[in-house]
Short mmCIF file of C-alpha atoms and ligand atoms in Angstrom, two decimals:
data_model
loop_
_atom_site.label_atom_id
_atom_site.label_comp_id
_atom_site.label_asym_id
_atom_site.label_seq_id
_atom_site.Cartn_x
_atom_site.Cartn_y
_atom_site.Cartn_z
CA MET J 1 134.52 -101.97 198.66
CA ASP J 2 132.49 -103.97 201.17
CA LYS J 3 129.74 -105.87 199.32
CA ARG J 4 127.18 -104.97 202.00
CA ILE J 5 127.68 -101.26 201.30
CA ILE J 6 127.30 -101.75 197.53
CA GLU J 7 124.09 -103.72 198.05
CA ALA J 8 122.71 -101.10 200.43
CA MET J 9 123.38 -98.40 197.83
CA GLU J 10 121.73 -100.47 195.09
CA LYS J 11 118.67 -100.87 197.29
CA ILE J 12 118.37 -97.10 197.72
CA VAL J 13 119.04 -95.85 194.16
CA GLY J 14 118.67 -98.95 191.97
CA VAL J 15 121.44 -101.12 190.46
CA ASP J 16 121.79 -98.91 187.36
CA TRP J 17 123.00 -96.01 189.48
CA VAL J 18 125.77 -97.71 191.43
CA ALA J 19 129.31 -98.43 190.17
CA SER J 20 132.30 -99.95 191.86
CA ASP J 21 134.47 -101.33 188.98
CA ALA J 22 137.82 -99.56 188.78
CA GLU J 23 137.24 -98.44 185.18
CA LYS J 24 133.81 -96.97 186.00
CA ILE J 25 134.92 -95.09 189.11
CA ASN J 26 138.17 -93.79 187.60
CA SER J 27 136.74 -90.47 186.52
CA TYR J 28 135.14 -89.90 189.95
CA ILE J 29 138.23 -90.12 192.14
CA THR J 30 140.40 -87.26 190.90
CA ASP J 31 139.85 -83.56 190.33
CA GLU J 32 141.80 -80.75 188.65
CA THR J 33 144.48 -80.34 191.35
CA GLU J 34 148.02 -80.20 189.92
CA LYS J 35 149.56 -83.68 189.88
CA ALA J 36 152.59 -82.69 192.00
CA ILE J 37 150.45 -81.80 195.00
CA ALA J 38 147.21 -83.78 194.46
CA PRO J 39 146.21 -86.30 197.14
CA VAL J 40 146.64 -89.96 196.19
CA PRO J 41 143.15 -91.26 195.38
CA CYS J 42 141.73 -94.39 196.98
CA PHE J 43 140.23 -96.83 194.43
CA ASP J 44 138.29 -98.77 197.04
CA CYS J 45 135.14 -96.73 196.54
CA VAL J 46 131.58 -97.04 195.33
CA VAL J 47 129.99 -94.36 193.15
CA VAL J 48 126.30 -93.78 193.76
CA LYS J 49 124.02 -91.49 191.77
CA PRO J 50 120.88 -90.52 193.70
CA VAL J 51 118.05 -88.68 191.97
CA ASP J 52 116.75 -86.45 194.76
CA ALA J 53 117.12 -85.26 198.36
CA ASN J 54 115.12 -88.23 199.70
CA GLU J 55 117.55 -90.77 198.25
CA ILE J 56 120.46 -88.67 199.49
CA SER J 57 118.89 -88.67 202.94
CA GLU J 58 118.64 -92.49 202.88
CA ILE J 59 122.27 -92.82 201.81
CA LEU J 60 123.48 -90.49 204.55
CA LYS J 61 121.38 -92.22 207.25
CA TYR J 62 122.92 -95.51 206.20
CA ALA J 63 126.45 -94.09 206.09
CA ASN J 64 126.07 -92.39 209.45
CA ASN J 65 124.81 -95.61 211.09
CA GLU J 66 127.49 -97.75 209.46
CA ASP J 67 130.30 -95.21 209.86
CA CYS J 68 131.06 -94.95 206.12
CA ILE J 69 132.81 -91.93 204.61
CA VAL J 70 130.74 -89.98 202.06
CA ILE J 71 132.13 -87.58 199.50
CA ALA J 72 129.68 -85.44 197.55
CA ARG J 73 130.84 -85.17 193.96
CA GLY J 74 130.08 -82.19 191.74
CA GLY J 75 131.82 -81.54 188.43
CA GLY J 76 135.24 -82.58 189.77
CA THR J 77 136.74 -79.26 188.66
CA GLY J 78 138.07 -78.36 192.12
CA CYS J 79 141.75 -77.41 192.41
CA THR J 80 142.47 -78.55 195.98
CA GLY J 81 141.72 -82.27 196.04
CA ALA J 82 138.52 -81.67 198.04
CA ALA J 83 136.53 -84.20 195.98
CA VAL J 84 139.30 -86.82 195.99
CA PRO J 85 138.67 -89.85 198.24
CA ILE J 86 141.74 -90.77 200.28
CA LYS J 87 140.07 -93.64 202.18
CA PRO J 88 137.37 -96.14 201.14
CA SER J 89 134.32 -93.95 200.51
CA ILE J 90 130.84 -93.67 199.11
CA ILE J 91 131.20 -91.13 196.30
CA MET J 92 127.84 -89.47 195.89
CA SER J 93 127.57 -87.91 192.43
CA LEU J 94 125.02 -85.10 192.15
CA GLU J 95 124.85 -85.38 188.34
CA ARG J 96 121.19 -86.49 188.23
CA LEU J 97 120.00 -83.47 190.22
CA ASN J 98 120.24 -81.36 187.08
CA LYS J 99 116.99 -79.40 186.86
CA ILE J 100 116.61 -75.65 186.72
CA ILE J 101 113.41 -75.45 188.74
CA ASP J 102 112.32 -71.85 188.27
CA VAL J 103 113.59 -68.63 186.74
CA ASP J 104 111.68 -66.08 188.79
CA ASP J 105 111.67 -62.80 186.81
CA ALA J 106 109.73 -60.84 189.43
CA ASN J 107 112.14 -61.63 192.27
CA MET J 108 115.19 -61.83 189.96
CA MET J 109 116.23 -65.22 191.31
CA VAL J 110 116.77 -68.71 189.95
CA GLU J 111 116.07 -71.90 191.86
CA CYS J 112 117.96 -74.94 190.68
CA GLU J 113 119.16 -78.36 191.72
CA ALA J 114 122.74 -78.75 192.88
CA GLY J 115 123.92 -80.85 189.93
CA VAL J 116 123.11 -78.17 187.33
CA THR J 117 126.38 -77.33 185.60
CA LEU J 118 127.69 -73.82 185.10
CA PHE J 119 127.43 -74.53 181.36
CA ASP J 120 123.68 -75.16 181.67
CA LEU J 121 123.19 -72.11 183.87
CA GLU J 122 125.09 -69.92 181.39
CA ASP J 123 123.11 -71.40 178.51
CA THR J 124 119.80 -70.66 180.25
CA PHE J 125 120.71 -67.01 180.68
CA LYS J 126 122.18 -66.64 177.20
CA LYS J 127 118.64 -67.38 176.02
CA HIS J 128 116.93 -65.20 178.63
CA ASP J 129 116.10 -61.73 177.34
CA SER J 130 116.77 -59.64 180.44
CA LEU J 131 118.54 -61.47 183.28
CA PHE J 132 121.96 -62.99 183.89
CA PHE J 133 123.93 -64.84 186.56
CA PRO J 134 127.38 -63.31 187.10
CA VAL J 135 129.62 -65.87 188.84
CA HIS J 136 131.90 -67.65 186.40
CA PRO J 137 134.80 -69.83 187.60
CA GLY J 138 136.92 -70.91 184.63
CA ASP J 139 135.55 -74.43 184.06
CA GLU J 140 131.90 -74.65 183.01
CA GLY J 141 131.78 -78.30 184.12
CA ALA J 142 131.53 -77.05 187.72
CA GLN J 143 128.15 -77.70 189.33
CA VAL J 144 126.04 -75.28 191.34
CA GLY J 145 126.47 -77.39 194.52
CA GLY J 146 130.26 -77.43 194.11
CA MET J 147 130.24 -73.69 193.46
CA VAL J 148 128.17 -73.11 196.62
CA VAL J 149 130.36 -75.11 198.98
CA GLU J 150 133.58 -73.82 197.38
CA ASN J 151 132.28 -70.23 197.40
CA ALA J 152 133.51 -69.96 193.82
CA GLY J 153 134.62 -66.65 192.35
CA GLY J 154 136.15 -66.16 188.92
CA VAL J 155 136.86 -63.24 186.63
CA ARG J 156 133.52 -61.47 186.97
CA ALA J 157 133.60 -61.02 190.75
CA VAL J 158 134.74 -57.39 190.73
CA ARG J 159 131.27 -55.96 190.25
CA HIS J 160 128.89 -58.60 191.62
CA GLY J 161 131.03 -60.56 194.05
CA VAL J 162 131.46 -64.30 194.53
CA MET J 163 128.94 -67.10 195.19
CA ARG J 164 128.44 -65.91 198.79
CA ASN J 165 126.95 -62.69 197.45
CA GLN J 166 124.42 -64.53 195.28
CA ILE J 167 123.09 -67.38 197.43
CA LYS J 168 119.73 -66.59 199.01
CA GLY J 169 118.59 -70.04 200.08
CA LEU J 170 119.59 -73.69 200.14
CA GLU J 171 118.17 -77.16 200.57
CA ILE J 172 120.66 -79.29 202.48
CA VAL J 173 120.74 -82.93 203.52
CA LEU J 174 122.63 -83.15 206.81
CA PRO J 175 125.18 -85.91 207.44
CA THR J 176 122.65 -87.48 209.83
CA GLY J 177 120.06 -87.60 207.03
CA GLU J 178 117.63 -84.79 207.93
CA ILE J 179 116.61 -82.44 205.10
CA ILE J 180 116.58 -78.73 205.98
CA LYS J 181 115.88 -75.53 204.05
CA THR J 182 117.64 -72.26 204.73
CA GLY J 183 116.81 -68.73 203.55
CA GLY J 184 114.45 -68.17 200.63
CA LYS J 185 113.64 -65.63 197.95
CA LEU J 186 114.28 -62.89 200.46
CA LEU J 187 116.38 -59.77 200.33
CA LYS J 188 116.38 -59.47 204.12
CA ASP J 189 116.39 -62.27 206.67
CA ASN J 190 117.73 -61.85 210.17
CA THR J 191 116.30 -64.84 211.96
CA GLY J 192 118.81 -66.81 213.99
CA TYR J 193 122.29 -67.98 213.03
CA ASP J 194 122.84 -67.99 209.29
CA LEU J 195 123.21 -71.61 208.25
CA THR J 196 123.18 -70.68 204.56
CA HIS J 197 126.45 -68.84 205.02
CA LEU J 198 127.94 -71.64 207.10
CA MET J 199 127.37 -74.01 204.20
CA ILE J 200 129.03 -71.60 201.75
CA GLY J 201 132.71 -72.50 201.73
CA SER J 202 132.14 -75.67 203.79
CA GLU J 203 133.80 -77.80 201.06
CA GLY J 204 131.38 -80.70 201.38
CA THR J 205 132.11 -81.28 205.08
CA LEU J 206 128.81 -80.14 206.66
CA GLY J 207 126.19 -81.75 204.43
CA VAL J 208 125.04 -82.19 200.85
CA VAL J 209 123.54 -79.21 199.03
CA THR J 210 120.62 -80.37 196.90
CA LYS J 211 119.03 -77.06 195.79
CA ALA J 212 120.04 -73.42 195.67
CA ILE J 213 118.23 -70.12 195.17
CA LEU J 214 120.56 -67.66 193.43
CA LYS J 215 120.32 -63.94 192.78
CA LEU J 216 120.14 -62.66 189.19
CA TYR J 217 120.95 -59.28 187.64
CA PRO J 218 119.56 -57.24 184.75
CA LYS J 219 121.39 -58.11 181.57
CA SER J 220 123.10 -55.34 179.68
CA SER J 221 123.59 -55.61 175.96
CA ASN J 222 126.55 -53.22 175.88
CA SER J 223 129.61 -55.16 176.77
CA GLY J 224 133.15 -54.58 175.65
CA SER J 225 136.68 -55.34 176.68
CA LEU J 226 139.79 -53.33 177.02
CA LEU J 227 143.42 -54.37 177.05
CA VAL J 228 145.87 -51.91 178.59
CA SER J 229 149.61 -52.62 178.48
CA PHE J 230 152.39 -51.58 180.85
CA ASP J 231 156.13 -52.09 180.82
CA ASP J 232 156.23 -52.16 184.62
CA LYS J 233 154.32 -54.69 186.77
CA ALA J 234 154.05 -52.23 189.66
CA LYS J 235 152.38 -49.59 187.53
CA ALA J 236 149.84 -52.10 186.27
CA VAL J 237 148.71 -53.35 189.67
CA GLU J 238 148.78 -49.91 191.29
CA VAL J 239 146.30 -48.50 188.83
CA VAL J 240 143.48 -50.94 189.68
CA PRO J 241 142.48 -49.43 193.07
CA LYS J 242 142.66 -45.98 191.47
CA ILE J 243 140.05 -47.02 188.90
CA LEU J 244 137.78 -48.58 191.55
CA ARG J 245 138.06 -45.46 193.73
CA GLU J 246 136.63 -43.37 190.88
CA GLY J 247 133.43 -45.38 191.14
CA ILE J 248 134.18 -47.39 187.99
CA THR J 249 133.42 -51.05 188.66
CA PRO J 250 134.20 -53.23 185.66
CA LEU J 251 132.79 -56.74 185.45
CA ALA J 252 136.39 -58.01 185.44
CA ALA J 253 139.85 -56.49 185.98
CA GLU J 254 142.47 -59.15 185.30
CA TYR J 255 146.26 -58.96 185.56
CA ILE J 256 148.04 -60.93 182.83
CA GLU J 257 151.77 -61.48 182.37
CA ARG J 258 152.61 -61.29 178.67
CA ASP J 259 154.82 -64.40 178.45
CA PHE J 260 151.83 -66.50 179.39
CA MET J 261 149.69 -65.04 176.64
CA LEU J 262 152.36 -65.35 173.96
CA ARG J 263 152.80 -69.03 174.80
CA SER J 264 149.04 -69.58 174.82
CA ALA J 265 148.49 -67.69 171.56
CA LYS J 266 151.26 -69.69 169.86
CA ASP J 267 149.65 -72.93 171.04
CA LEU J 268 146.35 -71.88 169.50
CA GLY J 269 147.81 -70.43 166.31
CA LEU J 270 146.43 -67.00 167.23
CA GLU J 271 148.02 -63.62 167.87
CA TRP J 272 147.88 -61.77 171.18
CA PRO J 273 146.78 -58.28 170.12
CA ALA J 274 148.95 -56.24 172.54
CA LYS J 275 152.51 -55.70 171.35
CA LYS J 276 154.09 -53.07 173.62
CA GLY J 277 154.92 -53.60 177.30
CA ILE J 278 155.37 -56.75 179.39
CA VAL J 279 152.07 -57.05 181.28
CA ASP J 280 148.45 -56.31 180.46
CA LEU J 281 145.36 -55.40 182.39
CA TYR J 282 142.25 -56.89 180.85
CA PHE J 283 138.95 -55.19 181.67
CA ILE J 284 135.50 -56.51 180.82
CA LEU J 285 132.87 -53.80 180.86
CA ASP J 286 129.14 -54.11 180.80
CA GLU J 287 127.08 -50.93 180.77
CA PRO J 288 123.35 -50.18 180.36
CA LYS J 289 123.93 -47.65 177.54
CA GLU J 290 126.36 -47.63 174.62
CA GLU J 291 127.58 -44.07 175.38
CA GLN J 292 128.36 -45.20 178.95
CA LEU J 293 130.45 -48.07 177.61
CA TYR J 294 132.57 -45.67 175.55
CA GLU J 295 132.80 -43.10 178.36
CA THR J 296 133.89 -45.71 180.92
CA SER J 297 136.42 -47.24 178.50
CA ALA J 298 137.86 -43.82 177.75
CA ARG J 299 138.14 -42.93 181.45
CA ILE J 300 139.89 -46.22 182.27
CA VAL J 301 142.39 -45.61 179.48
CA GLU J 302 142.92 -42.05 180.74
CA ILE J 303 143.61 -43.23 184.32
CA CYS J 304 145.95 -45.94 183.03
CA ASP J 305 147.78 -43.42 180.81
CA GLU J 306 148.25 -41.11 183.79
CA ASN J 307 149.83 -44.08 185.56
CA GLY J 308 152.32 -45.16 182.95
CA ALA J 309 150.38 -47.34 180.47
CA VAL J 310 152.25 -47.78 177.20
CA ASP J 311 149.37 -48.89 175.00
CA SER J 312 145.65 -49.64 175.03
CA LEU J 313 143.28 -51.46 172.78
CA ILE J 314 139.49 -51.59 172.81
CA ALA J 315 138.07 -54.90 171.59
CA GLU J 316 134.90 -53.70 169.93
CA THR J 317 133.83 -56.62 167.81
CA ALA J 318 132.64 -59.94 169.20
CA LYS J 319 135.48 -61.63 167.25
CA GLU J 320 138.17 -59.47 168.86
CA GLN J 321 136.71 -60.14 172.32
CA ARG J 322 136.51 -63.88 171.61
CA THR J 323 140.17 -64.00 170.51
CA ILE J 324 141.37 -62.34 173.71
CA LEU J 325 139.17 -64.56 175.87
CA GLU J 326 140.24 -67.70 174.03
CA ILE J 327 143.94 -66.92 174.45
CA ARG J 328 143.44 -65.92 178.08
CA SER J 329 141.46 -69.08 178.89
CA HIS J 330 144.15 -71.22 177.27
CA GLY J 331 146.83 -69.54 179.43
CA TYR J 332 146.69 -72.23 182.11
CA PRO J 333 146.36 -75.29 179.81
CA SER J 334 149.35 -74.05 177.80
CA VAL J 335 151.64 -74.35 180.86
CA GLN J 336 149.74 -77.01 182.83
CA HIS J 337 152.49 -79.63 182.40
CA MET J 338 154.94 -77.26 184.16
CA VAL J 339 152.70 -76.10 187.01
CA VAL J 340 153.43 -77.50 190.47
CA ASP J 341 150.96 -75.40 192.46
CA ILE J 342 148.59 -72.54 191.71
CA LEU J 343 148.45 -70.40 194.80
CA ASP J 344 145.23 -68.60 195.49
CA VAL J 345 145.97 -66.00 198.13
CA ALA J 346 144.16 -62.67 198.35
CA VAL J 347 145.33 -59.44 199.92
CA PRO J 348 143.56 -56.08 200.27
CA VAL J 349 143.56 -54.46 196.82
CA SER J 350 145.75 -51.63 198.16
CA LYS J 351 148.42 -54.19 199.15
CA ILE J 352 148.76 -56.03 195.84
CA MET J 353 151.99 -54.24 194.99
CA ASP J 354 153.59 -55.09 198.36
CA TYR J 355 152.52 -58.67 197.78
CA MET J 356 153.97 -58.80 194.26
CA ASN J 357 157.25 -57.30 195.46
CA GLY J 358 157.37 -59.96 198.17
CA ILE J 359 156.81 -62.66 195.54
CA ASP J 360 159.71 -61.32 193.45
CA GLU J 361 161.97 -61.46 196.51
CA LEU J 362 160.90 -65.03 197.32
CA ALA J 363 161.38 -66.11 193.69
CA GLU J 364 164.94 -64.82 193.90
CA LYS J 365 165.58 -66.36 197.34
CA TYR J 366 164.38 -69.82 196.20
CA ASN J 367 165.62 -69.48 192.63
CA ALA J 368 162.06 -70.25 191.55
CA THR J 369 159.82 -69.34 188.62
CA ILE J 370 156.59 -67.81 189.98
CA PRO J 371 154.64 -65.95 187.30
CA SER J 372 151.41 -64.23 188.32
CA PHE J 373 148.02 -64.15 186.71
CA GLY J 374 144.62 -63.28 188.00
CA HIS J 375 141.95 -61.23 189.56
CA ALA J 376 143.64 -57.87 190.26
CA GLY J 377 140.27 -56.23 190.92
CA ASP J 378 139.70 -58.59 193.88
CA GLY J 379 143.25 -58.60 195.27
CA ASN J 380 143.35 -62.27 194.26
CA ILE J 381 146.44 -62.88 192.16
CA HIS J 382 147.19 -66.52 191.38
CA ASN J 383 150.91 -67.29 191.58
CA PHE J 384 152.07 -70.29 189.60
CA ILE J 385 154.98 -72.22 191.08
CA MET J 386 156.45 -73.83 187.96
CA THR J 387 159.31 -76.10 186.97
CA GLU J 388 160.31 -77.52 183.57
CA ASP J 389 158.81 -80.94 184.39
CA GLY J 390 156.02 -79.94 186.82
CA GLU J 391 157.76 -81.73 189.72
CA LYS J 392 158.07 -80.01 193.10
CA PRO J 393 161.26 -77.92 193.20
CA GLU J 394 163.67 -78.12 196.10
CA GLY J 395 162.42 -75.97 198.98
CA TYR J 396 158.81 -76.03 197.68
CA GLU J 397 157.24 -76.53 201.15
CA GLU J 398 159.20 -73.62 202.67
CA LEU J 399 158.52 -71.42 199.65
CA SER J 400 154.75 -71.95 199.72
CA LYS J 401 154.71 -71.43 203.49
CA GLU J 402 156.56 -68.14 203.08
CA ILE J 403 154.09 -67.02 200.40
CA TYR J 404 151.15 -67.74 202.73
CA LYS J 405 152.87 -65.87 205.57
CA LEU J 406 153.52 -62.93 203.26
CA ALA J 407 149.83 -62.75 202.28
CA VAL J 408 148.51 -63.15 205.85
CA GLY J 409 151.03 -60.57 207.07
CA LEU J 410 149.52 -58.07 204.61
CA GLY J 411 146.02 -58.70 205.99
CA GLY J 412 145.28 -61.38 203.40
CA THR J 413 144.06 -64.96 203.28
CA ILE J 414 145.68 -68.24 202.21
CA THR J 415 142.83 -69.02 199.84
CA ALA J 416 140.44 -66.60 198.16
CA GLU J 417 138.32 -68.88 195.97
CA HIS J 418 139.77 -72.38 195.51
CA GLY J 419 139.39 -73.45 199.14
CA VAL J 420 141.53 -75.40 201.60
CA GLY J 421 140.62 -78.86 200.35
CA LYS J 422 143.17 -81.56 201.11
CA VAL J 423 146.19 -79.53 200.07
CA ARG J 424 146.20 -76.49 202.34
CA ASN J 425 145.04 -77.95 205.71
CA GLU J 426 148.58 -77.82 207.11
CA ARG J 427 148.70 -74.10 206.48
CA LEU J 428 145.55 -73.12 208.41
CA GLY J 429 147.59 -72.27 211.52
CA ILE J 430 149.25 -69.44 209.58
CA GLN J 431 145.90 -67.67 209.35
CA PHE J 432 143.85 -68.83 212.33
CA SER J 433 144.50 -68.95 216.08
CA PRO J 434 143.99 -72.28 217.91
CA LYS J 435 140.74 -70.89 219.37
CA HIS J 436 139.46 -69.98 215.91
CA LEU J 437 140.17 -73.51 214.69
CA GLU J 438 138.57 -75.02 217.82
CA ILE J 439 135.32 -73.12 217.15
CA MET J 440 135.27 -74.34 213.53
CA ARG J 441 135.91 -77.95 214.60
CA GLY J 442 133.07 -77.61 217.13
CA ILE J 443 130.71 -76.51 214.34
CA LYS J 444 131.74 -79.51 212.25
CA LYS J 445 130.92 -81.82 215.17
CA VAL J 446 127.44 -80.35 215.57
CA PHE J 447 126.63 -80.97 211.91
CA ASP J 448 128.49 -84.24 211.53
CA PRO J 449 128.95 -85.97 214.91
CA ASN J 450 130.52 -89.09 213.39
CA ASN J 451 132.77 -87.23 210.95
CA ILE J 452 131.50 -89.08 207.89
CA MET J 453 131.46 -86.14 205.43
CA ASN J 454 134.75 -85.78 203.59
CA PRO J 455 137.20 -86.11 206.52
CA GLY J 456 140.65 -84.69 205.82
CA THR J 457 139.17 -81.74 203.91
CA GLY J 458 139.17 -78.11 205.02
CA ILE J 459 139.46 -77.60 208.76
CA ASN J 460 138.82 -81.22 209.74
C1 FAD O 501 140.41 -74.47 184.43
C2 FAD O 501 139.79 -74.14 185.77
C3 FAD O 501 139.56 -72.82 186.11
C4 FAD O 501 139.00 -72.50 187.35
N1 FAD O 501 138.76 -71.20 187.63
C5 FAD O 501 138.22 -70.87 188.82
C6 FAD O 501 137.98 -69.50 189.14
O1 FAD O 501 138.28 -68.61 188.37
N2 FAD O 501 137.42 -69.25 190.34
C7 FAD O 501 137.07 -70.22 191.24
O2 FAD O 501 136.54 -69.91 192.31
N3 FAD O 501 137.31 -71.52 190.96
C8 FAD O 501 137.87 -71.87 189.80
N4 FAD O 501 138.10 -73.18 189.50
C9 FAD O 501 137.83 -74.22 190.53
C10 FAD O 501 136.48 -74.95 190.46
O3 FAD O 501 135.87 -74.83 189.20
C11 FAD O 501 135.54 -74.45 191.57
O4 FAD O 501 136.10 -74.70 192.85
C12 FAD O 501 134.15 -75.10 191.53
O5 FAD O 501 133.34 -74.43 192.47
C13 FAD O 501 134.15 -76.59 191.87
O6 FAD O 501 132.87 -77.12 191.58
P1 FAD O 501 132.67 -78.67 191.23
O7 FAD O 501 131.23 -78.90 191.02
O8 FAD O 501 133.57 -79.08 190.15
O9 FAD O 501 133.12 -79.31 192.63
P2 FAD O 501 133.99 -80.64 192.88
O10 FAD O 501 135.38 -80.45 192.42
O11 FAD O 501 133.26 -81.82 192.38
O12 FAD O 501 133.96 -80.68 194.48
C14 FAD O 501 134.57 -79.68 195.23
C15 FAD O 501 134.12 -79.86 196.70
O13 FAD O 501 132.72 -79.59 196.80
C16 FAD O 501 132.04 -80.70 197.38
N5 FAD O 501 130.73 -80.76 196.72
C17 FAD O 501 130.45 -80.80 195.40
N6 FAD O 501 129.12 -80.77 195.19
C18 FAD O 501 128.55 -80.72 196.43
C19 FAD O 501 127.21 -80.66 196.90
N7 FAD O 501 126.17 -80.65 196.07
N8 FAD O 501 127.01 -80.61 198.24
C20 FAD O 501 128.03 -80.62 199.11
N9 FAD O 501 129.32 -80.68 198.73
C21 FAD O 501 129.57 -80.72 197.40
C22 FAD O 501 132.94 -81.90 197.13
O14 FAD O 501 132.71 -82.89 198.11
C23 FAD O 501 134.30 -81.27 197.25
O15 FAD O 501 134.65 -81.19 198.61
C24 FAD O 501 138.67 -73.54 188.27
C25 FAD O 501 138.91 -74.87 187.92
C26 FAD O 501 139.47 -75.17 186.69
C27 FAD O 501 139.69 -76.62 186.35
#
């Protein structure tokens, strides 16, 4: 990396907060994208760790004047290579912006800096007596800023939605260095174009998020989980919209293929509690009163039984719930070495079955292994393209293209929560018209006239 750039960074943040040696920057140039599809990282980078929005503003002014690429770095848990530098870049780590500024009980909102991790946010609300924050992508190393710009979802989105539904205000440093604030602790705000929502899902291409105001919810002490088994995939996915239509909105409604769980449980030396059937639906419930928890559980089981469930199990104790969660969370790590790509499409909930049938047909056509796992309550099933050695199988490009076309043809989207990053850009034309893409590129140019923020990511 150019010595002048390193010195300029040292002048802004101090020598202790700048690193350019290969061994020090190693952990800042990759993310959690599967190896087979991850972009090749560029080592010619400098990592800089500002402490506040003012330092970030100085860095961006410098980069904009000198035409340097800047990549904001959160927890590096992204799955689409968005945080991976592919050209010489200034990698701006947000890790020092780690303060929870205010938990506002009266307005039920939390204001925090962008580098606060999901772990710290969870921990804060574990200790809080009456409020909680619902969004929970699977890796607690993710930071609030990364969750904002990736519009993160996760298992608990069925009832409360994704990040977009929680973000009430932001502090942003623009690529040209100005600091702006959007929104506030408001439940209604109709003034002008909504820049908060433009930033959500912008994947670090429109500016750096430095603070966020997030919505909170009353905590309920009556939570439980339910595992319902089916011997037919179709029956399992078809039952989810039926449950939602009855006005029952669980915190989570996950679709789990049994093979995955058996492998995961074996890895951990634990036992997956369901024995009958080949797939499970896993519901997490959270109700204000204990009787409601039992009533809702019973009704879900009843609806599932009417639709062909072969077994059900209520995890009542904390230990039982922990075992299921532990095995479920280990599902991905247990097969990680075999995974080529985790697709992240979403379709309308009513179309999940058509989508799954389409996946079965494509698996047969390409002689591929594509198990499914994921957020049935949101229409967001993750399909894992897998091979024995985790290398791309023959026909991979065509196969993934056909999966995207299948989803879009059913009224769906090519990515529900992981984003476009640097691995799905080529596929944007499947979903958007040229005019749609032109408008988005125009917006990028207004925010970032010199294209310094994370080029090659998302629509740009
Ligand atoms: C095991 C596992 C499970 C996961 N499960 C889910 C899940 O269920 N649902 C889900 O939605 N995601 C999931 N993810 C993906 C990931 O956790 C989310 O995308 C998360 O939001 C990324 O946050 P991060 O801080 O790690 O961002 P990073 O990976 O560091 O960065 C992602 C992008 O955000 C930009 N960025 C980061 N911080 C800022 C900032 N302050 N300002 C501007 N741009 C910024 C980066 O430049 C990059 O473009 C999972 C990941 C793993 C590894």
